[in-house]
Short mmCIF file of C-alpha atoms in Angstrom, two decimals:
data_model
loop_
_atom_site.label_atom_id
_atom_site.label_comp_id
_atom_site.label_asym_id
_atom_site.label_seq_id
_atom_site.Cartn_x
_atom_site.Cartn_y
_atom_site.Cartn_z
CA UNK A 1 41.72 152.13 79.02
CA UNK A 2 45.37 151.74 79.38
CA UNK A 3 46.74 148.04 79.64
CA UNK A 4 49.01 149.12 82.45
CA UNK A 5 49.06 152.47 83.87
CA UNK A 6 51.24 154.31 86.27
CA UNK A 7 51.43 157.84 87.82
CA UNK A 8 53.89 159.87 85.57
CA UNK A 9 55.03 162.04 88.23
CA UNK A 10 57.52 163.44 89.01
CA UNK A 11 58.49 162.57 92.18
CA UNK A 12 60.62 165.03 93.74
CA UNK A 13 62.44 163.64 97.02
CA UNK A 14 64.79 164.62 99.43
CA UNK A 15 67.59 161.87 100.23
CA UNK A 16 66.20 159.44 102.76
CA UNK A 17 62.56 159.60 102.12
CA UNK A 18 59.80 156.69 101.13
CA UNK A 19 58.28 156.84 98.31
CA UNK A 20 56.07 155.19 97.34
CA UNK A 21 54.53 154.29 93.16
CA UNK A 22 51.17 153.09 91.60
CA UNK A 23 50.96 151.07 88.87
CA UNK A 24 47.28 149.61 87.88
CA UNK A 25 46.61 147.02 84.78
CA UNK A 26 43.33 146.16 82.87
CA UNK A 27 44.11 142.88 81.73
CA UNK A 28 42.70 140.21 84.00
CA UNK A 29 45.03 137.44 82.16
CA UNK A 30 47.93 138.70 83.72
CA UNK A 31 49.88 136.88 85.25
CA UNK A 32 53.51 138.07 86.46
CA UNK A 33 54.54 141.74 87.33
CA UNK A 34 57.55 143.17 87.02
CA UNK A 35 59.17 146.51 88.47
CA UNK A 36 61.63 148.03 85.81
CA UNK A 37 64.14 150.47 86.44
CA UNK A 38 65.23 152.91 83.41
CA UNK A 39 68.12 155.43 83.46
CA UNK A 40 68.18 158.07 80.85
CA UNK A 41 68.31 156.73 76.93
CA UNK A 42 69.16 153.67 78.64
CA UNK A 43 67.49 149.47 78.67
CA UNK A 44 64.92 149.23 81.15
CA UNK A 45 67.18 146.84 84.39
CA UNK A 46 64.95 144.17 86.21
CA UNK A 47 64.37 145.85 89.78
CA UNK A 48 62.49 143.21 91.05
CA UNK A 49 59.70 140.44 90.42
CA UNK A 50 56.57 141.18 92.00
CA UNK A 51 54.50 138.22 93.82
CA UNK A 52 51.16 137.92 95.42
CA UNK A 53 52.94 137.71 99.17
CA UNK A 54 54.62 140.88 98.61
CA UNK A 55 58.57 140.31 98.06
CA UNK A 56 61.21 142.62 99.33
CA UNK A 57 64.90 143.44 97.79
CA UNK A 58 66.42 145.70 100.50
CA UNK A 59 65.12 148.83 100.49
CA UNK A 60 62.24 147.85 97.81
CA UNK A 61 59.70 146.56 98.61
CA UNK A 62 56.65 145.23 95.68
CA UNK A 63 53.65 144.42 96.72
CA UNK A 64 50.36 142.74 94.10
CA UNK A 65 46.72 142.95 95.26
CA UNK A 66 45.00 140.95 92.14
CA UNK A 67 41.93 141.53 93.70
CA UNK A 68 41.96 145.38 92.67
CA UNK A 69 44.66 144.73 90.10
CA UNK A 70 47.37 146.92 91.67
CA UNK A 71 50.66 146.88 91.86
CA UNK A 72 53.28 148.95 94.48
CA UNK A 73 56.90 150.07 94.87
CA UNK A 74 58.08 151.45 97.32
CA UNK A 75 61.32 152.43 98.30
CA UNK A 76 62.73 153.37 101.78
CA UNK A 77 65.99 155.81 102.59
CA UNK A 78 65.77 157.19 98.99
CA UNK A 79 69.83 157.63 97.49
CA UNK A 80 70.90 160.10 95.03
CA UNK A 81 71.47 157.24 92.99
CA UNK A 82 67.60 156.26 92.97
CA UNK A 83 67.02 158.74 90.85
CA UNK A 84 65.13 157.17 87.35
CA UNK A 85 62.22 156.22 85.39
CA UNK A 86 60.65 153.36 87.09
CA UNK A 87 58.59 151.20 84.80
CA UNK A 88 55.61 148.65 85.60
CA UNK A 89 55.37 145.86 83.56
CA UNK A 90 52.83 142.68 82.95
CA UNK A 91 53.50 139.64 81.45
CA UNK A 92 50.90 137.19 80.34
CA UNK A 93 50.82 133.61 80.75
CA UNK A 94 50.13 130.61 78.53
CA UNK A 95 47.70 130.10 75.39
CA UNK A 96 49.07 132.19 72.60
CA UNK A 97 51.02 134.22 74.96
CA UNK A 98 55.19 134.10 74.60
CA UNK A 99 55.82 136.22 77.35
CA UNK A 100 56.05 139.63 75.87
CA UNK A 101 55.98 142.52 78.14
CA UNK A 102 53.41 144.99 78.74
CA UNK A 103 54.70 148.55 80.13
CA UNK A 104 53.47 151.17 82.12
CA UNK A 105 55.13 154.75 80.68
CA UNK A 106 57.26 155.06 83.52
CA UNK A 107 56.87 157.19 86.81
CA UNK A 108 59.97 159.57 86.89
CA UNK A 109 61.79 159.87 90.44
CA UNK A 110 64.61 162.35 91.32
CA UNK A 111 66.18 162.67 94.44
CA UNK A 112 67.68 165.49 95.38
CA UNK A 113 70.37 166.24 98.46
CA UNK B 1 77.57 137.34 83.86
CA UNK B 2 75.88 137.36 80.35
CA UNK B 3 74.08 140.08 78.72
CA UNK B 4 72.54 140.66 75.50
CA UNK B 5 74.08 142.78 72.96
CA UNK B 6 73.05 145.20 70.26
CA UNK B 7 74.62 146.66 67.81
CA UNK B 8 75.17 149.34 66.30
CA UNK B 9 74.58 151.36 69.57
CA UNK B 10 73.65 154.41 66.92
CA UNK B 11 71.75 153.98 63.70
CA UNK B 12 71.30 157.34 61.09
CA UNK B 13 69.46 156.57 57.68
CA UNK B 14 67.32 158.14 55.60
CA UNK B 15 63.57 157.76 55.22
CA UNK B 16 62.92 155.23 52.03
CA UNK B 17 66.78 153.24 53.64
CA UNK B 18 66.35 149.40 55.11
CA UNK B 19 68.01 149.40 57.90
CA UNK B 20 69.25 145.81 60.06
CA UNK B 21 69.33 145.81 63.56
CA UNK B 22 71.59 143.35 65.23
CA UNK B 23 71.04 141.71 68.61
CA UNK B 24 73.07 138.92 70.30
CA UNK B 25 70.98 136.99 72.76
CA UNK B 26 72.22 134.97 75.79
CA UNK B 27 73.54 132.05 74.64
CA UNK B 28 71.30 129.68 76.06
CA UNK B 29 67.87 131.27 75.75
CA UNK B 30 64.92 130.24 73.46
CA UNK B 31 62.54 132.70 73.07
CA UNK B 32 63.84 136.65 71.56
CA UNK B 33 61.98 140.19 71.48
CA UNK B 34 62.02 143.22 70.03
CA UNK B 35 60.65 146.36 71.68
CA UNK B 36 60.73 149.88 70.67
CA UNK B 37 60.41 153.31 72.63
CA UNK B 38 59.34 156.57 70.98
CA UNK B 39 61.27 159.43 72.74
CA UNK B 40 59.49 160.49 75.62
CA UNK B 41 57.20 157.48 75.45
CA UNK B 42 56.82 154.04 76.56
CA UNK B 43 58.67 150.49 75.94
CA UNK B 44 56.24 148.66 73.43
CA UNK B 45 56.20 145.21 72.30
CA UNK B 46 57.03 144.52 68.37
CA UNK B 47 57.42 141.06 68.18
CA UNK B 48 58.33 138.07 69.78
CA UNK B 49 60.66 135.01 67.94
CA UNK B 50 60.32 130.98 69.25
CA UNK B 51 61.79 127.99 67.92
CA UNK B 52 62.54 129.86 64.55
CA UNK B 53 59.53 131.75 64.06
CA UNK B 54 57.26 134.50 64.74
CA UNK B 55 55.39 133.46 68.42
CA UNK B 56 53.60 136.64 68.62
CA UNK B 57 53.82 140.26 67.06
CA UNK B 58 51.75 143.57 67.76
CA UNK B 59 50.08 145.84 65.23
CA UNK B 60 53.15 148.10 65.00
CA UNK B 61 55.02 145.26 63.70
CA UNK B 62 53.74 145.59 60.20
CA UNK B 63 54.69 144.72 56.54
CA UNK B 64 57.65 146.63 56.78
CA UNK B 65 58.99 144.35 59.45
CA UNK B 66 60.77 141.33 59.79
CA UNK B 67 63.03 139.38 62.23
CA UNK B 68 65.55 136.84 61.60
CA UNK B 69 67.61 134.82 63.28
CA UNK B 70 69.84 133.46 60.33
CA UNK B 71 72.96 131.89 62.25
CA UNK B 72 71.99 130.59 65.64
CA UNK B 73 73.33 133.44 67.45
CA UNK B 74 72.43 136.74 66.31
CA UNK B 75 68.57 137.95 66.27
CA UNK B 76 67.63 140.88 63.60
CA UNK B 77 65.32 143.53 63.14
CA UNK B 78 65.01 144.47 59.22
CA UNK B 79 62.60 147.62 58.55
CA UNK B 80 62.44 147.71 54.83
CA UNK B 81 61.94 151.43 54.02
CA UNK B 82 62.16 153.41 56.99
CA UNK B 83 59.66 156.36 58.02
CA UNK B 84 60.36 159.09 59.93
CA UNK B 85 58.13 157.78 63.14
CA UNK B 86 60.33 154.56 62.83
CA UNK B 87 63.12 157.14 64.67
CA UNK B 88 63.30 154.78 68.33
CA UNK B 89 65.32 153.18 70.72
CA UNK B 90 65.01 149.81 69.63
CA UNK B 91 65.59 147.05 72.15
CA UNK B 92 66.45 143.45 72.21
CA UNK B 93 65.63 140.62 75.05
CA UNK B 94 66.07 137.21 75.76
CA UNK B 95 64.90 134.94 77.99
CA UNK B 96 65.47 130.80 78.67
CA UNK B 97 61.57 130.15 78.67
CA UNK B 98 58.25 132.16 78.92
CA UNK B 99 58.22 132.07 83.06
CA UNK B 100 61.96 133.37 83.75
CA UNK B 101 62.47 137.56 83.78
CA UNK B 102 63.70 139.00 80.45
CA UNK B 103 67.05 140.61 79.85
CA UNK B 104 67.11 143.81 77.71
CA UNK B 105 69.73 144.49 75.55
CA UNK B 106 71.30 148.26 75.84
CA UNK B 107 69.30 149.37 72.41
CA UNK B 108 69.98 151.07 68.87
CA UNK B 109 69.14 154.36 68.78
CA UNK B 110 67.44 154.97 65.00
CA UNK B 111 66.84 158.05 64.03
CA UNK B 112 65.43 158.68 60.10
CA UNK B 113 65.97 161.69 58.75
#
């Protein structure tokens, strides 16, 4: 099973929609969660931290239920400009962990007008 | 603000080359990745780098890999003889320690021919 898995999609949206992504991980050591957003052939750009109270960044909105080990985006009054590879990612914490990164492969959104 | 920075931004060489990979960290940050992405794939850990020396690396990051960070300010990726599936963006991040987001650099683009 995958560490950290997402939907692929796409997700095809008209501008102002919710939309709403998945992202599920295996490994119970996880500790932080991170949203990711990646434009084409570009670095994945820190959306937004993801805590255990749910956290909220505008229009996004990241929610963690450790319990099932699920993580959620979701993003209200889609723009044009929305339009990307979002990207889950875990981090581990402590014992021979230094932080590195664990990555879903990205759910691709477009927005259209 | 400050970014990390990669460079080049476009790498050609031919299977059998070494090739060097140059990233510039923040300036005040401690621990240093390396992540790669396949085309069409997604972001994978390589290695990470603490306090002068390897922290953590994945099974990717084999013989024909090594990192260096010879001057205190830039962090390198050396690939000693190049295959053809070494052809990836390759990307750099920093962080100040293990429990603060990570910063990815904008990525070399490798391609072996």
């Amino acid at each position: 099973r995958k560490e950290v898995e997402q939907d692929p999609g796409p997700f095809n949206v008209p501008e102002g929609a919710t939309v709403a992504f998945n992202c599920t991980y295996s490994n119970s050591a996880s500790q932080s969660f991170f949203w990711y957003r990646q434009d084409c052939r570009k670095e994945p750009k820190l959306l937004m931290s993801v805590y255990s109270s749910g956290n909220e960044d505008g229009r996004f909105t990241a929610q963690l239920n450790r319990a099932s080990q699920y993580i959620s985006l979701l993003i209200r009054d889609s723009k044009l400009s929305d339009s990307a590879t979002y990207l889950c990612a875990a981090k581990n914490a402590g014992g021979t962990s230094y932080g590195k990164l664990t990555f879903g492969q990205g759910t691709i959104l477009t927005v259209h007008p | 603000e400050p970014e990390v920075t990669q460079t080049p931004s476009h790498q050609v060489t031919q299977m059998g080359q070494e090739v060097i990979l140059r990233c510039v960290p923040i300036s005040n940050h401690l621990y240093f990745y390396w992540y790669r992405q396949i085309l069409g794939q997604k972001v994978e850990f390589l290695v990470s780098f603490y306090n002068n020396e390897i922290s953590e690396k994945s099974e990717i990051f084999d013989d024909q890999f090594s990192v260096e960070r010879p001057d205190g300010s830039n962090f390198t990726l050396k690939i000693r003889s190049t295959k053809l599936e070494d052809s990836a963006m390759y990307f750099c991040a920093s962080i100040l320690t293990v429990g603060y987001e990570q910063y990815f650099g904008p990525g070399t683009r490798l391609t072996v021919t």
